[in-house]
Amino acid sequence: AQKVTQAQTEISVVEKEDVTLDCVYETRDTTYYLFWYKQPPSGELVFLIRRNSFDEQNEISGRYSWNFQKSTSSFNFTITASQVVDSAVYFCALSEGYSGAGSYQLTFGKGTKLSVIP
Amino acid sequence: GAGVSQTPSNKVTEKGKYVELRCDPISGHTALYWYRQSLGQGPEFLIYFQGTGAADDSGLPNDRFFAVRPEGSVSTLKIQRTERGDSAVYLCASSGTPGREQYFGPGTRLTVT
């Protein structure tokens, strides 16, 4: 069965610090997809990134970067020079290619609450 | 373009009552998902539609929960004989293709008193 673990429940950083959010996943499939979503205090989940299991290239988007390592089953997310607007709950999620009649349902971690202090 | 919309945004009902929650996906998205999010937890999968049919309902907790998508667009999640444990935020998401990113609506906060 698929599982996502976000061991950090809450993190507080001072503005402009860098912060890394950890995500470890478990799956028996060779084809799967990993995601990060942001849930600000307003509550709506915002899609940030999707990676497939065959693409281990790290990705950078502005202040955001993601490090995917199949060898350790991790998909970590780093925010550089954090800002107050980054304060939110961040969820890592996994979908498998061949489970659930091809539904690609998302299995979420419990989330990491990030507080950026001015 | 318009994102996923859900109505109502809040619903308070008494234990034992029936409720319907509505989801209007992004236009053209054939894949539609319902999730439930309890306080302090990540969303949990309930049901998946591809077109009009419920292709995967393995996440529905029991037979009090049912969902439809009769014309392949709008979906309704129906809960019979509500219980206090059903209180949660019910999220709807849609995707252009299964496996691609899912876009979420704002959710319906259900409170069963």
PDB file of C-alpha atoms in Angstrom:
ATOM      1  CA  ALA A   1       0.000   0.000   0.000  1.00  0.00           C
ATOM      2  CA  GLN A   2       1.121   3.512  -0.627  1.00  0.00           C
ATOM      3  CA  LYS A   3       2.096   5.798   2.225  1.00  0.00           C
ATOM      4  CA  VAL A   4       3.492   9.310   2.619  1.00  0.00           C
ATOM      5  CA  THR A   5       5.278  10.477   5.741  1.00  0.00           C
ATOM      6  CA  GLN A   6       5.932  14.079   6.626  1.00  0.00           C
ATOM      7  CA  ALA A   7       7.769  13.811   9.895  1.00  0.00           C
ATOM      8  CA  GLN A   8       7.847  17.550  10.572  1.00  0.00           C
ATOM      9  CA  THR A   9       4.543  18.601  12.038  1.00  0.00           C
ATOM     10  CA  GLU A  10       5.376  22.274  12.486  1.00  0.00           C
ATOM     11  CA  ILE A  11       8.324  24.443  11.529  1.00  0.00           C
ATOM     12  CA  SER A  12       8.973  28.082  12.396  1.00  0.00           C
ATOM     13  CA  VAL A  13      11.574  30.171  10.631  1.00  0.00           C
ATOM     14  CA  VAL A  14      12.478  33.812  10.577  1.00  0.00           C
ATOM     15  CA  GLU A  15      11.843  35.630   7.333  1.00  0.00           C
ATOM     16  CA  LYS A  16      14.630  35.265   4.728  1.00  0.00           C
ATOM     17  CA  GLU A  17      15.824  31.972   6.183  1.00  0.00           C
ATOM     18  CA  ASP A  18      15.880  28.887   3.977  1.00  0.00           C
ATOM     19  CA  VAL A  19      13.690  25.964   5.011  1.00  0.00           C
ATOM     20  CA  THR A  20      13.395  22.367   3.824  1.00  0.00           C
ATOM     21  CA  LEU A  21      10.243  20.306   4.191  1.00  0.00           C
ATOM     22  CA  ASP A  22      10.801  16.569   4.224  1.00  0.00           C
ATOM     23  CA  CYS A  23       8.703  13.933   2.490  1.00  0.00           C
ATOM     24  CA  VAL A  24       9.279  10.176   2.481  1.00  0.00           C
ATOM     25  CA  TYR A  25       7.041   7.850   0.525  1.00  0.00           C
ATOM     26  CA  GLU A  26       6.365   4.127   0.210  1.00  0.00           C
ATOM     27  CA  THR A  27       5.075   2.383  -2.873  1.00  0.00           C
ATOM     28  CA  ARG A  28       5.395  -0.965  -4.586  1.00  0.00           C
ATOM     29  CA  ASP A  29       4.787   0.470  -8.041  1.00  0.00           C
ATOM     30  CA  THR A  30       7.552   1.406 -10.424  1.00  0.00           C
ATOM     31  CA  THR A  31       5.351   4.040 -12.035  1.00  0.00           C
ATOM     32  CA  TYR A  32       4.125   6.722  -9.674  1.00  0.00           C
ATOM     33  CA  TYR A  33       3.778  10.468  -9.318  1.00  0.00           C
ATOM     34  CA  LEU A  34       4.735  12.789  -6.498  1.00  0.00           C
ATOM     35  CA  PHE A  35       3.152  16.126  -5.717  1.00  0.00           C
ATOM     36  CA  TRP A  36       3.401  19.069  -3.384  1.00  0.00           C
ATOM     37  CA  TYR A  37       0.414  21.199  -2.470  1.00  0.00           C
ATOM     38  CA  LYS A  38       0.164  24.368  -0.382  1.00  0.00           C
ATOM     39  CA  GLN A  39      -2.814  25.038   1.872  1.00  0.00           C
ATOM     40  CA  PRO A  40      -2.790  28.653   3.073  1.00  0.00           C
ATOM     41  CA  PRO A  41      -4.975  29.803   5.962  1.00  0.00           C
ATOM     42  CA  SER A  42      -7.781  30.444   3.471  1.00  0.00           C
ATOM     43  CA  GLY A  43      -8.004  26.673   3.123  1.00  0.00           C
ATOM     44  CA  GLU A  44      -7.845  26.033  -0.622  1.00  0.00           C
ATOM     45  CA  LEU A  45      -5.222  23.531  -1.751  1.00  0.00           C
ATOM     46  CA  VAL A  46      -2.848  24.992  -4.321  1.00  0.00           C
ATOM     47  CA  PHE A  47      -0.893  22.740  -6.666  1.00  0.00           C
ATOM     48  CA  LEU A  48       2.855  23.389  -6.665  1.00  0.00           C
ATOM     49  CA  ILE A  49       4.602  20.569  -8.516  1.00  0.00           C
ATOM     50  CA  ARG A  50       4.202  17.093 -10.004  1.00  0.00           C
ATOM     51  CA  ARG A  51       7.061  14.677 -10.719  1.00  0.00           C
ATOM     52  CA  ASN A  52       6.966  11.219 -12.243  1.00  0.00           C
ATOM     53  CA  SER A  53       9.012   8.321 -10.968  1.00  0.00           C
ATOM     54  CA  PHE A  54      11.218   8.217 -14.023  1.00  0.00           C
ATOM     55  CA  ASP A  55      12.420  11.787 -13.766  1.00  0.00           C
ATOM     56  CA  GLU A  56      14.846  12.343 -10.897  1.00  0.00           C
ATOM     57  CA  GLN A  57      15.999  15.723 -12.081  1.00  0.00           C
ATOM     58  CA  ASN A  58      15.775  18.344  -9.405  1.00  0.00           C
ATOM     59  CA  GLU A  59      13.571  21.278 -10.199  1.00  0.00           C
ATOM     60  CA  ILE A  60      13.733  24.939  -9.340  1.00  0.00           C
ATOM     61  CA  SER A  61      10.941  27.454  -9.678  1.00  0.00           C
ATOM     62  CA  GLY A  62      11.816  30.853  -8.329  1.00  0.00           C
ATOM     63  CA  ARG A  63      12.443  30.492  -4.594  1.00  0.00           C
ATOM     64  CA  TYR A  64      11.127  26.927  -4.606  1.00  0.00           C
ATOM     65  CA  SER A  65      13.190  23.840  -5.329  1.00  0.00           C
ATOM     66  CA  TRP A  66      12.528  20.133  -5.094  1.00  0.00           C
ATOM     67  CA  ASN A  67      14.944  17.261  -4.555  1.00  0.00           C
ATOM     68  CA  PHE A  68      13.712  13.838  -5.662  1.00  0.00           C
ATOM     69  CA  GLN A  69      15.827  10.839  -4.618  1.00  0.00           C
ATOM     70  CA  LYS A  70      14.507   7.389  -5.444  1.00  0.00           C
ATOM     71  CA  SER A  71      17.319   5.727  -3.501  1.00  0.00           C
ATOM     72  CA  THR A  72      15.931   7.141  -0.251  1.00  0.00           C
ATOM     73  CA  SER A  73      12.278   7.406  -1.393  1.00  0.00           C
ATOM     74  CA  SER A  74      12.296  11.098  -0.629  1.00  0.00           C
ATOM     75  CA  PHE A  75      10.884  14.162  -2.322  1.00  0.00           C
ATOM     76  CA  ASN A  76      11.966  17.174  -0.291  1.00  0.00           C
ATOM     77  CA  PHE A  77      10.908  20.761  -0.823  1.00  0.00           C
ATOM     78  CA  THR A  78      13.090  23.781  -0.106  1.00  0.00           C
ATOM     79  CA  ILE A  79      11.995  27.379   0.113  1.00  0.00           C
ATOM     80  CA  THR A  80      14.846  29.838  -0.232  1.00  0.00           C
ATOM     81  CA  ALA A  81      14.684  33.256   1.434  1.00  0.00           C
ATOM     82  CA  SER A  82      11.323  32.520   3.036  1.00  0.00           C
ATOM     83  CA  GLN A  83       8.627  35.182   3.175  1.00  0.00           C
ATOM     84  CA  VAL A  84       5.636  35.677   5.436  1.00  0.00           C
ATOM     85  CA  VAL A  85       3.352  34.760   2.522  1.00  0.00           C
ATOM     86  CA  ASP A  86       4.916  31.296   2.539  1.00  0.00           C
ATOM     87  CA  SER A  87       3.184  30.576   5.848  1.00  0.00           C
ATOM     88  CA  ALA A  88       0.853  27.655   5.168  1.00  0.00           C
ATOM     89  CA  VAL A  89       0.441  23.923   5.567  1.00  0.00           C
ATOM     90  CA  TYR A  90       2.352  22.025   2.906  1.00  0.00           C
ATOM     91  CA  PHE A  91       1.292  18.564   1.810  1.00  0.00           C
ATOM     92  CA  CYS A  92       3.275  15.958  -0.050  1.00  0.00           C
ATOM     93  CA  ALA A  93       1.212  13.422  -1.999  1.00  0.00           C
ATOM     94  CA  LEU A  94       1.672  10.268  -4.043  1.00  0.00           C
ATOM     95  CA  SER A  95      -0.366   8.618  -6.754  1.00  0.00           C
ATOM     96  CA  GLU A  96       0.333   5.188  -8.156  1.00  0.00           C
ATOM     97  CA  GLY A  97       0.019   4.209 -11.755  1.00  0.00           C
ATOM     98  CA  TYR A  98      -1.822   0.938 -11.363  1.00  0.00           C
ATOM     99  CA  SER A  99      -3.839   1.078  -8.186  1.00  0.00           C
ATOM    100  CA  GLY A 100      -7.523   1.798  -7.684  1.00  0.00           C
ATOM    101  CA  ALA A 101      -8.693   0.911 -11.194  1.00  0.00           C
ATOM    102  CA  GLY A 102      -6.438   3.544 -12.660  1.00  0.00           C
ATOM    103  CA  SER A 103      -7.839   6.344 -10.557  1.00  0.00           C
ATOM    104  CA  TYR A 104      -4.474   7.900  -9.667  1.00  0.00           C
ATOM    105  CA  GLN A 105      -6.011   8.932  -6.373  1.00  0.00           C
ATOM    106  CA  LEU A 106      -3.741  11.014  -4.214  1.00  0.00           C
ATOM    107  CA  THR A 107      -2.425   9.705  -0.912  1.00  0.00           C
ATOM    108  CA  PHE A 108      -1.427  12.650   1.236  1.00  0.00           C
ATOM    109  CA  GLY A 109       0.929  13.019   4.142  1.00  0.00           C
ATOM    110  CA  LYS A 110      -0.307  14.726   7.283  1.00  0.00           C
ATOM    111  CA  GLY A 111       1.243  18.008   6.254  1.00  0.00           C
ATOM    112  CA  THR A 112       3.853  20.351   7.665  1.00  0.00           C
ATOM    113  CA  LYS A 113       2.713  23.670   9.053  1.00  0.00           C
ATOM    114  CA  LEU A 114       5.236  26.353   8.159  1.00  0.00           C
ATOM    115  CA  SER A 115       5.220  29.650  10.023  1.00  0.00           C
ATOM    116  CA  VAL A 116       7.449  32.414   8.711  1.00  0.00           C
ATOM    117  CA  ILE A 117       8.015  35.072  11.331  1.00  0.00           C
ATOM    118  CA  PRO A 118       8.705  38.626  10.189  1.00  0.00           C
TER     119      PRO A 118
ATOM    120  CA  GLY B   1     -10.758  30.285 -16.577  1.00  0.00           C
ATOM    121  CA  ALA B   2     -12.931  29.273 -13.681  1.00  0.00           C
ATOM    122  CA  GLY B   3     -11.557  26.848 -11.145  1.00  0.00           C
ATOM    123  CA  VAL B   4     -13.348  24.096  -9.280  1.00  0.00           C
ATOM    124  CA  SER B   5     -16.347  25.393  -7.378  1.00  0.00           C
ATOM    125  CA  GLN B   6     -18.177  23.779  -4.480  1.00  0.00           C
ATOM    126  CA  THR B   7     -21.446  24.588  -2.813  1.00  0.00           C
ATOM    127  CA  PRO B   8     -22.374  25.208  -0.119  1.00  0.00           C
ATOM    128  CA  SER B   9     -19.218  26.505   1.503  1.00  0.00           C
ATOM    129  CA  ASN B  10     -20.595  25.610   4.915  1.00  0.00           C
ATOM    130  CA  LYS B  11     -23.295  23.189   5.947  1.00  0.00           C
ATOM    131  CA  VAL B  12     -24.572  22.601   9.448  1.00  0.00           C
ATOM    132  CA  THR B  13     -26.977  19.733   9.900  1.00  0.00           C
ATOM    133  CA  GLU B  14     -28.428  17.659  12.685  1.00  0.00           C
ATOM    134  CA  LYS B  15     -27.432  14.083  13.312  1.00  0.00           C
ATOM    135  CA  GLY B  16     -29.524  11.735  11.243  1.00  0.00           C
ATOM    136  CA  LYS B  17     -30.293  14.201   8.448  1.00  0.00           C
ATOM    137  CA  TYR B  18     -29.482  13.840   4.761  1.00  0.00           C
ATOM    138  CA  VAL B  19     -27.090  16.232   2.999  1.00  0.00           C
ATOM    139  CA  GLU B  20     -25.950  16.878  -0.546  1.00  0.00           C
ATOM    140  CA  LEU B  21     -22.684  18.556  -1.462  1.00  0.00           C
ATOM    141  CA  ARG B  22     -22.112  19.839  -4.967  1.00  0.00           C
ATOM    142  CA  CYS B  23     -18.961  20.095  -7.072  1.00  0.00           C
ATOM    143  CA  ASP B  24     -18.556  21.868 -10.404  1.00  0.00           C
ATOM    144  CA  PRO B  25     -15.198  20.869 -11.946  1.00  0.00           C
ATOM    145  CA  ILE B  26     -13.015  22.778 -14.340  1.00  0.00           C
ATOM    146  CA  SER B  27     -14.639  22.766 -17.754  1.00  0.00           C
ATOM    147  CA  GLY B  28     -13.398  19.893 -19.875  1.00  0.00           C
ATOM    148  CA  HIS B  29     -11.901  17.921 -17.014  1.00  0.00           C
ATOM    149  CA  THR B  30     -13.096  14.340 -17.249  1.00  0.00           C
ATOM    150  CA  ALA B  31     -11.558  13.092 -14.003  1.00  0.00           C
ATOM    151  CA  LEU B  32     -13.286  14.152 -10.781  1.00  0.00           C
ATOM    152  CA  TYR B  33     -12.328  13.222  -7.229  1.00  0.00           C
ATOM    153  CA  TRP B  34     -13.876  13.652  -3.799  1.00  0.00           C
ATOM    154  CA  TYR B  35     -11.701  13.780  -0.694  1.00  0.00           C
ATOM    155  CA  ARG B  36     -12.420  14.367   2.982  1.00  0.00           C
ATOM    156  CA  GLN B  37     -10.132  16.351   5.246  1.00  0.00           C
ATOM    157  CA  SER B  38     -10.379  16.188   9.022  1.00  0.00           C
ATOM    158  CA  LEU B  39      -8.733  18.771  11.250  1.00  0.00           C
ATOM    159  CA  GLY B  40      -4.966  18.450  11.283  1.00  0.00           C
ATOM    160  CA  GLN B  41      -4.921  15.717   8.651  1.00  0.00           C
ATOM    161  CA  GLY B  42      -4.238  15.461   4.967  1.00  0.00           C
ATOM    162  CA  PRO B  43      -7.147  14.890   2.589  1.00  0.00           C
ATOM    163  CA  GLU B  44      -8.324  11.284   2.266  1.00  0.00           C
ATOM    164  CA  PHE B  45      -9.667   9.857  -0.959  1.00  0.00           C
ATOM    165  CA  LEU B  46     -13.346   8.987  -1.189  1.00  0.00           C
ATOM    166  CA  ILE B  47     -14.352   8.386  -4.802  1.00  0.00           C
ATOM    167  CA  TYR B  48     -13.195   8.916  -8.383  1.00  0.00           C
ATOM    168  CA  PHE B  49     -15.242   9.513 -11.526  1.00  0.00           C
ATOM    169  CA  GLN B  50     -14.003   9.191 -15.065  1.00  0.00           C
ATOM    170  CA  GLY B  51     -16.770  10.714 -17.120  1.00  0.00           C
ATOM    171  CA  THR B  52     -20.144   9.707 -15.734  1.00  0.00           C
ATOM    172  CA  GLY B  53     -19.178   6.494 -14.001  1.00  0.00           C
ATOM    173  CA  ALA B  54     -17.750   5.972 -10.537  1.00  0.00           C
ATOM    174  CA  ALA B  55     -14.571   4.146 -11.520  1.00  0.00           C
ATOM    175  CA  ASP B  56     -13.238   3.813  -7.990  1.00  0.00           C
ATOM    176  CA  ASP B  57     -15.342   4.161  -4.841  1.00  0.00           C
ATOM    177  CA  SER B  58     -12.974   2.279  -2.574  1.00  0.00           C
ATOM    178  CA  GLY B  59     -12.553   5.243  -0.229  1.00  0.00           C
ATOM    179  CA  LEU B  60     -16.200   5.639   0.716  1.00  0.00           C
ATOM    180  CA  PRO B  61     -16.369   4.812   4.436  1.00  0.00           C
ATOM    181  CA  ASN B  62     -19.742   3.028   4.350  1.00  0.00           C
ATOM    182  CA  ASP B  63     -22.995   2.765   2.426  1.00  0.00           C
ATOM    183  CA  ARG B  64     -24.353   6.006   3.852  1.00  0.00           C
ATOM    184  CA  PHE B  65     -22.104   7.780   1.360  1.00  0.00           C
ATOM    185  CA  PHE B  66     -22.953   7.920  -2.317  1.00  0.00           C
ATOM    186  CA  ALA B  67     -21.946  10.159  -5.223  1.00  0.00           C
ATOM    187  CA  VAL B  68     -23.204  10.755  -8.730  1.00  0.00           C
ATOM    188  CA  ARG B  69     -22.071  12.555 -11.843  1.00  0.00           C
ATOM    189  CA  PRO B  70     -24.950  12.004 -14.261  1.00  0.00           C
ATOM    190  CA  GLU B  71     -23.783  14.145 -17.173  1.00  0.00           C
ATOM    191  CA  GLY B  72     -20.045  13.872 -16.722  1.00  0.00           C
ATOM    192  CA  SER B  73     -19.643  17.360 -15.316  1.00  0.00           C
ATOM    193  CA  VAL B  74     -21.217  18.401 -11.999  1.00  0.00           C
ATOM    194  CA  SER B  75     -21.019  15.855  -9.199  1.00  0.00           C
ATOM    195  CA  THR B  76     -23.042  15.518  -6.011  1.00  0.00           C
ATOM    196  CA  LEU B  77     -21.844  13.757  -2.883  1.00  0.00           C
ATOM    197  CA  LYS B  78     -24.752  12.470  -0.824  1.00  0.00           C
ATOM    198  CA  ILE B  79     -24.604  11.478   2.819  1.00  0.00           C
ATOM    199  CA  GLN B  80     -27.543   9.747   4.471  1.00  0.00           C
ATOM    200  CA  ARG B  81     -28.242   9.548   8.187  1.00  0.00           C
ATOM    201  CA  THR B  82     -25.371  11.845   9.031  1.00  0.00           C
ATOM    202  CA  GLU B  83     -23.288  11.173  12.119  1.00  0.00           C
ATOM    203  CA  ARG B  84     -21.111  13.525  14.157  1.00  0.00           C
ATOM    204  CA  GLY B  85     -18.058  11.684  12.863  1.00  0.00           C
ATOM    205  CA  ASP B  86     -18.914  12.844   9.340  1.00  0.00           C
ATOM    206  CA  SER B  87     -17.978  16.395  10.304  1.00  0.00           C
ATOM    207  CA  ALA B  88     -15.057  17.431   8.090  1.00  0.00           C
ATOM    208  CA  VAL B  89     -14.171  19.500   5.053  1.00  0.00           C
ATOM    209  CA  TYR B  90     -15.220  17.748   1.859  1.00  0.00           C
ATOM    210  CA  LEU B  91     -12.972  18.594  -1.058  1.00  0.00           C
ATOM    211  CA  CYS B  92     -13.558  18.114  -4.735  1.00  0.00           C
ATOM    212  CA  ALA B  93     -10.769  18.033  -7.318  1.00  0.00           C
ATOM    213  CA  SER B  94     -10.649  17.665 -11.070  1.00  0.00           C
ATOM    214  CA  SER B  95      -7.958  16.728 -13.542  1.00  0.00           C
ATOM    215  CA  GLY B  96      -7.705  16.860 -17.298  1.00  0.00           C
ATOM    216  CA  THR B  97      -6.169  13.400 -17.370  1.00  0.00           C
ATOM    217  CA  PRO B  98      -5.866  10.816 -14.577  1.00  0.00           C
ATOM    218  CA  GLY B  99      -2.332  11.024 -13.212  1.00  0.00           C
ATOM    219  CA  ARG B 100      -1.952  14.677 -14.000  1.00  0.00           C
ATOM    220  CA  GLU B 101      -2.197  17.354 -11.335  1.00  0.00           C
ATOM    221  CA  GLN B 102      -5.523  17.660  -9.564  1.00  0.00           C
ATOM    222  CA  TYR B 103      -7.020  21.083  -8.981  1.00  0.00           C
ATOM    223  CA  PHE B 104      -9.001  21.478  -5.800  1.00  0.00           C
ATOM    224  CA  GLY B 105     -12.078  23.455  -4.953  1.00  0.00           C
ATOM    225  CA  PRO B 106     -12.465  25.509  -1.773  1.00  0.00           C
ATOM    226  CA  GLY B 107     -14.286  22.703  -0.003  1.00  0.00           C
ATOM    227  CA  THR B 108     -17.532  22.349   1.911  1.00  0.00           C
ATOM    228  CA  ARG B 109     -17.216  22.417   5.674  1.00  0.00           C
ATOM    229  CA  LEU B 110     -19.802  19.983   7.046  1.00  0.00           C
ATOM    230  CA  THR B 111     -20.726  20.158  10.704  1.00  0.00           C
ATOM    231  CA  VAL B 112     -23.054  17.539  12.136  1.00  0.00           C
ATOM    232  CA  THR B 113     -24.527  18.549  15.493  1.00  0.00           C
TER     233      THR B 113
END
